[in-house]
mmCIF file of C-alpha atoms in Angstrom:
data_model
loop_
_atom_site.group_PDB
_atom_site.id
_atom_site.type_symbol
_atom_site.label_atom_id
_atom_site.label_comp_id
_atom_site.label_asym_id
_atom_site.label_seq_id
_atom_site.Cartn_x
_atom_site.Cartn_y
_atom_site.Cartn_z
ATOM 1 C CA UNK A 700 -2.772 33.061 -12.291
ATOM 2 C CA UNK A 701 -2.093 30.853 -15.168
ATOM 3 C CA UNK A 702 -0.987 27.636 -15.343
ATOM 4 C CA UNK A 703 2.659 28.794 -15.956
ATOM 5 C CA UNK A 704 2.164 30.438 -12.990
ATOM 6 C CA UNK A 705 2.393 26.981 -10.673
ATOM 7 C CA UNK A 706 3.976 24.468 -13.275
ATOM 8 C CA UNK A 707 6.995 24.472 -15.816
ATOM 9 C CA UNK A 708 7.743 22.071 -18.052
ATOM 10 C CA UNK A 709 10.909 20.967 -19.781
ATOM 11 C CA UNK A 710 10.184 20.987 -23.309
ATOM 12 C CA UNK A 711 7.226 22.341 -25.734
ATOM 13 C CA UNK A 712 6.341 18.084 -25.548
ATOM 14 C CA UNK A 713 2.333 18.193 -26.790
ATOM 15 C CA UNK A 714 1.158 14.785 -25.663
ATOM 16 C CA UNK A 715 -2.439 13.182 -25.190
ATOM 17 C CA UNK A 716 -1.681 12.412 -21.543
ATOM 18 C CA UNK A 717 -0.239 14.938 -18.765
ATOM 19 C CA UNK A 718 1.680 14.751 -15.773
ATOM 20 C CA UNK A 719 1.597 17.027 -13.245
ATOM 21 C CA UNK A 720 3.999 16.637 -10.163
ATOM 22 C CA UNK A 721 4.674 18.218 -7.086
ATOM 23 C CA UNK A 722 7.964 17.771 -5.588
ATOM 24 C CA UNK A 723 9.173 17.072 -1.994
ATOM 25 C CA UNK A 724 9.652 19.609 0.812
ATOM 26 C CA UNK A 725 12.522 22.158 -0.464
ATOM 27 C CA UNK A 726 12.461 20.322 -4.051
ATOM 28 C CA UNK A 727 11.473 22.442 -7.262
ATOM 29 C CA UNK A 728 10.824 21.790 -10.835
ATOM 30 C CA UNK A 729 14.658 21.210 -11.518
ATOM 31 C CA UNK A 730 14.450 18.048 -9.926
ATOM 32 C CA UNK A 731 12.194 16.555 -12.557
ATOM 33 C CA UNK A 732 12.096 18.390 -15.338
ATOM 34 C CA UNK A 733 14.481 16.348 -16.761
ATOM 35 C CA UNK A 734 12.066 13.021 -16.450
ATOM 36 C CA UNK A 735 10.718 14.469 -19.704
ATOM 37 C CA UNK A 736 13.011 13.035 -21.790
ATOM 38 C CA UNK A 737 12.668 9.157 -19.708
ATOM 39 C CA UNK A 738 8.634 9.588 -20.280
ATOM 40 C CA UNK A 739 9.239 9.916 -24.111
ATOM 41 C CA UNK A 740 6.649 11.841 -26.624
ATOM 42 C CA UNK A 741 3.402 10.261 -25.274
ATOM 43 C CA UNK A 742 3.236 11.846 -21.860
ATOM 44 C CA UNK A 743 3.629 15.813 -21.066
ATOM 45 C CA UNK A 744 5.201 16.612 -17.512
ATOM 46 C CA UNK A 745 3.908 19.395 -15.958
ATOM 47 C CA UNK A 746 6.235 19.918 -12.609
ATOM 48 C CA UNK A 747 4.759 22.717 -10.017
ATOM 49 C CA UNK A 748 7.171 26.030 -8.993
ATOM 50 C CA UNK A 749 5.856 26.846 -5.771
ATOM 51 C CA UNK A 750 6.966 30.472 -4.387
ATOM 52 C CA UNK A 751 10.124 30.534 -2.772
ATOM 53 C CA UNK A 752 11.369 27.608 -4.316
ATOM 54 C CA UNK A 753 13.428 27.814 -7.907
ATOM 55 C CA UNK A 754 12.728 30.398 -10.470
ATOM 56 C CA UNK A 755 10.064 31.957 -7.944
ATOM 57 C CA UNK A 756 12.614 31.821 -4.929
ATOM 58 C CA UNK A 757 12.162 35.861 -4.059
ATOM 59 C CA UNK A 758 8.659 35.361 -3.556
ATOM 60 C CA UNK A 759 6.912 34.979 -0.140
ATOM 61 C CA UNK A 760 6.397 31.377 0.106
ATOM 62 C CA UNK A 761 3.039 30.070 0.945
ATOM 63 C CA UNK A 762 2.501 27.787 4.467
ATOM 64 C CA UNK A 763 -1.374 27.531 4.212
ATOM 65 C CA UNK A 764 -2.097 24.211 2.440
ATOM 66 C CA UNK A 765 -5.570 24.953 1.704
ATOM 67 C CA UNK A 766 -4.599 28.097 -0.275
ATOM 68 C CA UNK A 767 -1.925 26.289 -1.541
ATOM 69 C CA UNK A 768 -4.036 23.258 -2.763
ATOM 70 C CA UNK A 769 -6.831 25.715 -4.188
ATOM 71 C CA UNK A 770 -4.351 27.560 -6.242
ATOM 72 C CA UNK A 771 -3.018 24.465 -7.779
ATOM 73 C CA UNK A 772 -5.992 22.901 -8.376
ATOM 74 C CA UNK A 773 -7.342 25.974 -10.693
ATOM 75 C CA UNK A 774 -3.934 25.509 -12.486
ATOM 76 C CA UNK A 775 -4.387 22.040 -12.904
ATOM 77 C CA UNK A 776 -7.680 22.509 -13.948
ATOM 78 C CA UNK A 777 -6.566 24.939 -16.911
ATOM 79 C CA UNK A 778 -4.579 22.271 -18.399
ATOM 80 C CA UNK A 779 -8.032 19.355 -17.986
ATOM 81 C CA UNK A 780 -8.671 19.783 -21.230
ATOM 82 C CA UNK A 781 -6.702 16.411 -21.879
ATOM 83 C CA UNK A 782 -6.606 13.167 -19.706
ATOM 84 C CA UNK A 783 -3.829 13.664 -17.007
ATOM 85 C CA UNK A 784 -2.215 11.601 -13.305
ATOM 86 C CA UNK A 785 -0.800 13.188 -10.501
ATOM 87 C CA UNK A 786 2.284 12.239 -9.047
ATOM 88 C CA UNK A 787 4.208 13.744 -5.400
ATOM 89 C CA UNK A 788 6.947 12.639 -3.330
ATOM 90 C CA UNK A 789 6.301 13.364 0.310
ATOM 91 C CA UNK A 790 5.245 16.443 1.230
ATOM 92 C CA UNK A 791 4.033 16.423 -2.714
ATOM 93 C CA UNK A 792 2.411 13.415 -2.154
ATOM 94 C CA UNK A 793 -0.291 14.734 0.093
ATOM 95 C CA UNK A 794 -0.376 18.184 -2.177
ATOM 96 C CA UNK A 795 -1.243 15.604 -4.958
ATOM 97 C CA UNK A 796 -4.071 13.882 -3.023
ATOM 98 C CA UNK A 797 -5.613 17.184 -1.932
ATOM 99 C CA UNK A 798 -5.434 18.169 -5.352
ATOM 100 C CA UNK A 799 -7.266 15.538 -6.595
ATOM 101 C CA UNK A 800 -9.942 15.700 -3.734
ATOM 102 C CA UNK A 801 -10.258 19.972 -4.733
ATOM 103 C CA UNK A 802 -10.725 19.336 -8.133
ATOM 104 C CA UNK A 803 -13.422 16.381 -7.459
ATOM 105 C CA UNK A 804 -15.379 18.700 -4.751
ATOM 106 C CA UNK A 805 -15.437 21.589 -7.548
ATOM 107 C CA UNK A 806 -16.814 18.825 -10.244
ATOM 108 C CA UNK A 807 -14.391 19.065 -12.508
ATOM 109 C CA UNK A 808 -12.338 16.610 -13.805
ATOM 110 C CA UNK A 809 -10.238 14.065 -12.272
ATOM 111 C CA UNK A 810 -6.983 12.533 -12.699
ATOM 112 C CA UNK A 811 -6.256 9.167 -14.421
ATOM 113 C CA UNK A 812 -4.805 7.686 -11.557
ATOM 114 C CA UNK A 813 -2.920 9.401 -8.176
ATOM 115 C CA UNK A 814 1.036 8.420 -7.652
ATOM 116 C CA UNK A 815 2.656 8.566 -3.870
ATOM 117 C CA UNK A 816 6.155 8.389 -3.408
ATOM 118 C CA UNK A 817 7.628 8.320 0.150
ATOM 119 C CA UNK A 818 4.558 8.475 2.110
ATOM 120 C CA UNK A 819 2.232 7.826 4.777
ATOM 121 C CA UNK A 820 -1.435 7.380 4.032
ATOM 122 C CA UNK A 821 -3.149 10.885 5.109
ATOM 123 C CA UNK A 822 -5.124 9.423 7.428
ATOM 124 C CA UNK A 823 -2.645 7.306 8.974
ATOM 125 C CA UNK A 824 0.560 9.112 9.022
ATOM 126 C CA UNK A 825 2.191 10.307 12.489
ATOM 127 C CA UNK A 826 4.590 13.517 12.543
ATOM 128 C CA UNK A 827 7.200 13.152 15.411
ATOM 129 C CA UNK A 828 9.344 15.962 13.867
ATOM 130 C CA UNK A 829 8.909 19.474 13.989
ATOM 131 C CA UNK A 830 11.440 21.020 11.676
ATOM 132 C CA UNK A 831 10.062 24.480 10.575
ATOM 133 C CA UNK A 832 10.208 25.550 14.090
ATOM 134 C CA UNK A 833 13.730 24.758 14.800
ATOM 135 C CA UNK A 834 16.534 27.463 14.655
ATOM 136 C CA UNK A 835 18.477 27.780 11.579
ATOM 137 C CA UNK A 836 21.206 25.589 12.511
ATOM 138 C CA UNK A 837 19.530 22.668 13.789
ATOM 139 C CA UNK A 838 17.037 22.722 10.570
ATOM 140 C CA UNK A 839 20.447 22.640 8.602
ATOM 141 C CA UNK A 840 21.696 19.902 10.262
ATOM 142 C CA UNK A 841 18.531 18.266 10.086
ATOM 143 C CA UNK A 842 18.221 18.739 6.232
ATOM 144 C CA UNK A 843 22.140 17.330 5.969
ATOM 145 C CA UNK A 844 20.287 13.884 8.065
ATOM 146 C CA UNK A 845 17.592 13.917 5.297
ATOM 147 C CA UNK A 846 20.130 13.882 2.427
ATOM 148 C CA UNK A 847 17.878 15.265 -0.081
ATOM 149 C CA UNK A 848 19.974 19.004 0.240
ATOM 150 C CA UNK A 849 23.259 19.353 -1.721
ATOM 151 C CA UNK A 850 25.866 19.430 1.363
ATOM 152 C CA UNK A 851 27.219 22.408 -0.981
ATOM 153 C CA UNK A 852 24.244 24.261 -0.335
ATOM 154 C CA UNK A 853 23.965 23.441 3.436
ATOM 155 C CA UNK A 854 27.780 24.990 3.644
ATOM 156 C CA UNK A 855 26.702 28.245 1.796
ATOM 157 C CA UNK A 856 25.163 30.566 4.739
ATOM 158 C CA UNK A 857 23.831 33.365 1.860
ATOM 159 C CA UNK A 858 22.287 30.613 0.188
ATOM 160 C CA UNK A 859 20.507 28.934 2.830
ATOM 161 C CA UNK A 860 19.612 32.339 3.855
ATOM 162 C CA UNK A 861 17.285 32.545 0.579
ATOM 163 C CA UNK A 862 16.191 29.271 0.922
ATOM 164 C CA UNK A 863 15.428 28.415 4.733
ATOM 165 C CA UNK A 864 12.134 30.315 3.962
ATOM 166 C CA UNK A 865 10.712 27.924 1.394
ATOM 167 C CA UNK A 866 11.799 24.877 3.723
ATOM 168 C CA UNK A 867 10.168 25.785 6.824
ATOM 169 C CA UNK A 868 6.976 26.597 4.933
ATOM 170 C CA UNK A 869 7.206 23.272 3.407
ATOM 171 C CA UNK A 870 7.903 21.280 6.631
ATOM 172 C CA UNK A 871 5.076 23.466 7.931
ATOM 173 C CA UNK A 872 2.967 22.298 5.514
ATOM 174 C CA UNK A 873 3.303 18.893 5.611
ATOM 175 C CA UNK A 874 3.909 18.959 9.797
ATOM 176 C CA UNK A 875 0.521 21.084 10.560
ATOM 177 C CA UNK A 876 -1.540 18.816 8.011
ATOM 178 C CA UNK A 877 -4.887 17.963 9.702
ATOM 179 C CA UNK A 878 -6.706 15.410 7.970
ATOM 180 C CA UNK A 879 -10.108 15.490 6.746
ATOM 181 C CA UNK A 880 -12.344 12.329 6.236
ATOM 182 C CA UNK A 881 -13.884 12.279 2.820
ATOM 183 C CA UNK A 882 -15.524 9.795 0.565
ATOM 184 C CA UNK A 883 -12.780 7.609 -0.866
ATOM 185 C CA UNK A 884 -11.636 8.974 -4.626
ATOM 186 C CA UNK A 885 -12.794 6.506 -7.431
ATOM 187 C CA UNK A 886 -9.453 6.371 -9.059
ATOM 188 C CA UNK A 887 -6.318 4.075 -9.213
ATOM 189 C CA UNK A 888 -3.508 4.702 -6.425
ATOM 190 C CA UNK A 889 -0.005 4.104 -7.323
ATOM 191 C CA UNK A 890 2.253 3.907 -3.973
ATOM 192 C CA UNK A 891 6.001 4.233 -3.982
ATOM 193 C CA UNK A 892 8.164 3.107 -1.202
ATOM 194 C CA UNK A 893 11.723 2.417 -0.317
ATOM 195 C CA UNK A 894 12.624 -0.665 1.771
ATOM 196 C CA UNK A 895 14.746 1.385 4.188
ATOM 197 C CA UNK A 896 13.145 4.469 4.570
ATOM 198 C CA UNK A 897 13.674 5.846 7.628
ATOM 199 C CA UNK A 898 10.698 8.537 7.384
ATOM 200 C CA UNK A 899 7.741 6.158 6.311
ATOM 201 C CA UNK A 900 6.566 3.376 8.068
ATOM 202 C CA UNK A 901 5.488 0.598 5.950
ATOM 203 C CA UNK A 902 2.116 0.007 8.050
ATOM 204 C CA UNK A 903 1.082 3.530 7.485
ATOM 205 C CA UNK A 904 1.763 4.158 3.947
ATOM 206 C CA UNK A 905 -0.830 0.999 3.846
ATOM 207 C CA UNK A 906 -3.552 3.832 4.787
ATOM 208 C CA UNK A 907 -3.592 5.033 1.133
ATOM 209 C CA UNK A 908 -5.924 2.078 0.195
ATOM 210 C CA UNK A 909 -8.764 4.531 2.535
ATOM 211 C CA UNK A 910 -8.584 7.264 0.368
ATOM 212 C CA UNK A 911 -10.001 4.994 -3.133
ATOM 213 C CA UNK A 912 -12.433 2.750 -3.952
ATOM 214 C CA UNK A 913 -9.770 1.288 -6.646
ATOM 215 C CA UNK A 914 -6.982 -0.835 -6.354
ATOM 216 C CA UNK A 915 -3.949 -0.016 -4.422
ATOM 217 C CA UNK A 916 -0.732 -0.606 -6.627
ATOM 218 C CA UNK A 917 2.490 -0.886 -4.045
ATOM 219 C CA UNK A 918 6.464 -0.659 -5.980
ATOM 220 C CA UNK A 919 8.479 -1.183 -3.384
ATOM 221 C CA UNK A 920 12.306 0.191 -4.215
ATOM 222 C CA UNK A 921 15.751 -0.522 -2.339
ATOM 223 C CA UNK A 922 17.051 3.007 -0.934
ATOM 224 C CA UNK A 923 16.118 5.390 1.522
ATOM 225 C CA UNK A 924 13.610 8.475 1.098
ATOM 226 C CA UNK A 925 14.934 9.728 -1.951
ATOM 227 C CA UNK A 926 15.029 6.722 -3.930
ATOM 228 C CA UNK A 927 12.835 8.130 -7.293
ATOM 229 C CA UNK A 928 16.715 9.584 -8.482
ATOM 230 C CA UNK A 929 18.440 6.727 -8.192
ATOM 231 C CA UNK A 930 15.291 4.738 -10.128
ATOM 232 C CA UNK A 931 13.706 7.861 -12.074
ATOM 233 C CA UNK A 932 14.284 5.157 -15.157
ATOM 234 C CA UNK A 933 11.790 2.269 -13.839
ATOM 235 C CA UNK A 934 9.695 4.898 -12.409
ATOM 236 C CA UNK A 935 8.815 6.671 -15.192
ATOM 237 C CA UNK A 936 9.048 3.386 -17.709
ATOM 238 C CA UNK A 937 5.854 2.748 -14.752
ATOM 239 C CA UNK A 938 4.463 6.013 -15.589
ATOM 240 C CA UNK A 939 4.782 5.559 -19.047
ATOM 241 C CA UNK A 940 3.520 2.499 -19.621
ATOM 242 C CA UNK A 941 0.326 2.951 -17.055
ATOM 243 C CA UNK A 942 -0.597 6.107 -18.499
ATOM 244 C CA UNK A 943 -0.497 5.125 -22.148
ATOM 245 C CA UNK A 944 -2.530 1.999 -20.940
ATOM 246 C CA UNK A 945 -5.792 3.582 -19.847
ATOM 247 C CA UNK A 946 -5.652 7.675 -19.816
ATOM 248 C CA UNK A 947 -9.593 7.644 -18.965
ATOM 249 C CA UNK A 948 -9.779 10.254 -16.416
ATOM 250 C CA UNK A 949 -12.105 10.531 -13.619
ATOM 251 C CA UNK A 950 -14.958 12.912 -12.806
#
C-alpha cells in the first residue's frame, strides 16, 4: 500500500509541516479536505480514506483496530520524511493515539504534537452503547440522535445499504477498544471538547494527560459532538499557528 492508499489530500499543497487526520465513525476525507484552504500554504493535510467509507466505499471495511492502526501507521510513516501532528475526532481520536504509539514502538518517527477532538482519554473512557450490533433500523435512528449523518442519507434505504457496513465497523472499532497501558508518549496533547457534549464526559477526557509526559492543552468549544464544523476556522487558525510554532517532531 502507498500512502494514497489510506490518505487524500485536497490540493498538490507542498508544505514543511503535515497533517494527517482521521475522521469520526462513518466520516471520510470529504469532511476535511476542505480545511486545506483554512490551514493556508504552510501546513499539508493529509485526511485518511478508510475502506468502506468515501471513494473506497465498495471495499470490505476493516473492524480490527490493530490491523487498522498498523496499516496506517506504515502510511504515515511514508510521508515522515517531514515534521508532521496528528489530529482525530472520536473514534479518530483514539486511531490517532494508536498511531502515534505504532510508529514510536517501530522507532520511527513521531508526531509534533497529538490533537483529540470529542473524546475520552483511552484509559478512562466508558462505552455504554453498543451500536454496531443493533439492527439496521435502530442504528439509523441512532445515527439521526448523533446528528453527524445527513437526515437525507438516513431517508435513502439504497444508500444506507452501502454505507451501514462502514458504520458498524467503525462503532465496532471504537466500542470493542481494549486499552493497553504503555509508557506515556513524550509529545504535546492538544484536547478538543464541546461544553455540551452529550457523548464525552468532561472527567474522562481529563485521562489524556496519562498518555504524555508533556503538557495537556484543553479548547473547550460551545456545541455538541460535532462542534469542529461549526469552528473548523479557530480550529485550524490553532493548528496553524501551533504547528508553524515548533514542527520538531518526536522520536
Amino acid at each position: 500500500m502507498t500512502v494514497s492508499d489510506w490518505f487524500c489530500r485536497a490540493s498538490d499543497v507542498e508544505a514543511p509541516v503535515r497533517l494527517f487526520c482521521f475522521p469520526f465513525a462513518g466520516g471520510n476525507a470529504a469532511a476535511f479536505l476542505p480545511w486545506q484552504r483554512m490551514l493556508g500554504p504552510d501546513v499539508e493535510l493529509w485526511v485518511a480514506q478508510l475502506p468502506g467509507r468515501g471513494a473506497r466505499l465498495l471495499e470490505a471495511p476493516l473492524d480490527d483496530l490493530d490491523e487498522l492502526v498498523a496499516r496506517l501507521a506504515a502510511a504515515v510513516a511514508e510521508r515522515g520524511d517531514r515534521p508532521f501532528a496528528l489530529f482525530g475526532h472520536s473514534l479518530g481520536a483514539l486511531v490517532a493515539f494508536e498511531v502515534a504509539r505504532s510508529l514510536r514502538r517501530d522507532g520511527l518517527p513521531g508526531p509534533h504534537s497529538l490533537w483529540v477532538a470529542g473524546a475520552e482519554g483511552p484509559g478512562t473512557r466508558s462505552v455504554e452503547d453498543r451500536l454496531h450490533d443493533l439492527p439496521d433500523p435502530e442504528l439509523i435512528e441512532a445515527l439521526r440522535d448523533y446528528g453527524g449523518t445527513p437526515a437525507e442519507l438516513l431517508d435513502d434505504p439504497e444508500m444506507m445499504e452501502l454505507l451501514l457496513p462502514g458504520l458498524r465497523a467503525d462503532f465496532a472499532l471504537d466500542e470493542c477498544y481494549t486499552y493497553r497501558a504503555g509508557a506515556p508518549l513524550d509529545l504535546p496533547v492538544h484536547v478538543l471538547l464541546a461544553d455540551r457534549d452529550p457523548h464525552v464526559d468532561p472527567a474522562r477526557a481529563a485521562g489524556w494527560a496519562q498518555e504524555t509526559s508533556r503538557p495537556v492543552h484543553r479548547h473547550v468549544f460551545p456545541g455538541g459532538h460535532f462542534f469542529l464544523f461549526p469552528h473548523q476556522a479557530t480550529i485550524t487558525a490553532l493548528l496553524a499557528r501551533v504547528l508553524a510554532a515548533d514542527p520538531t517532531p518526536t522520536r
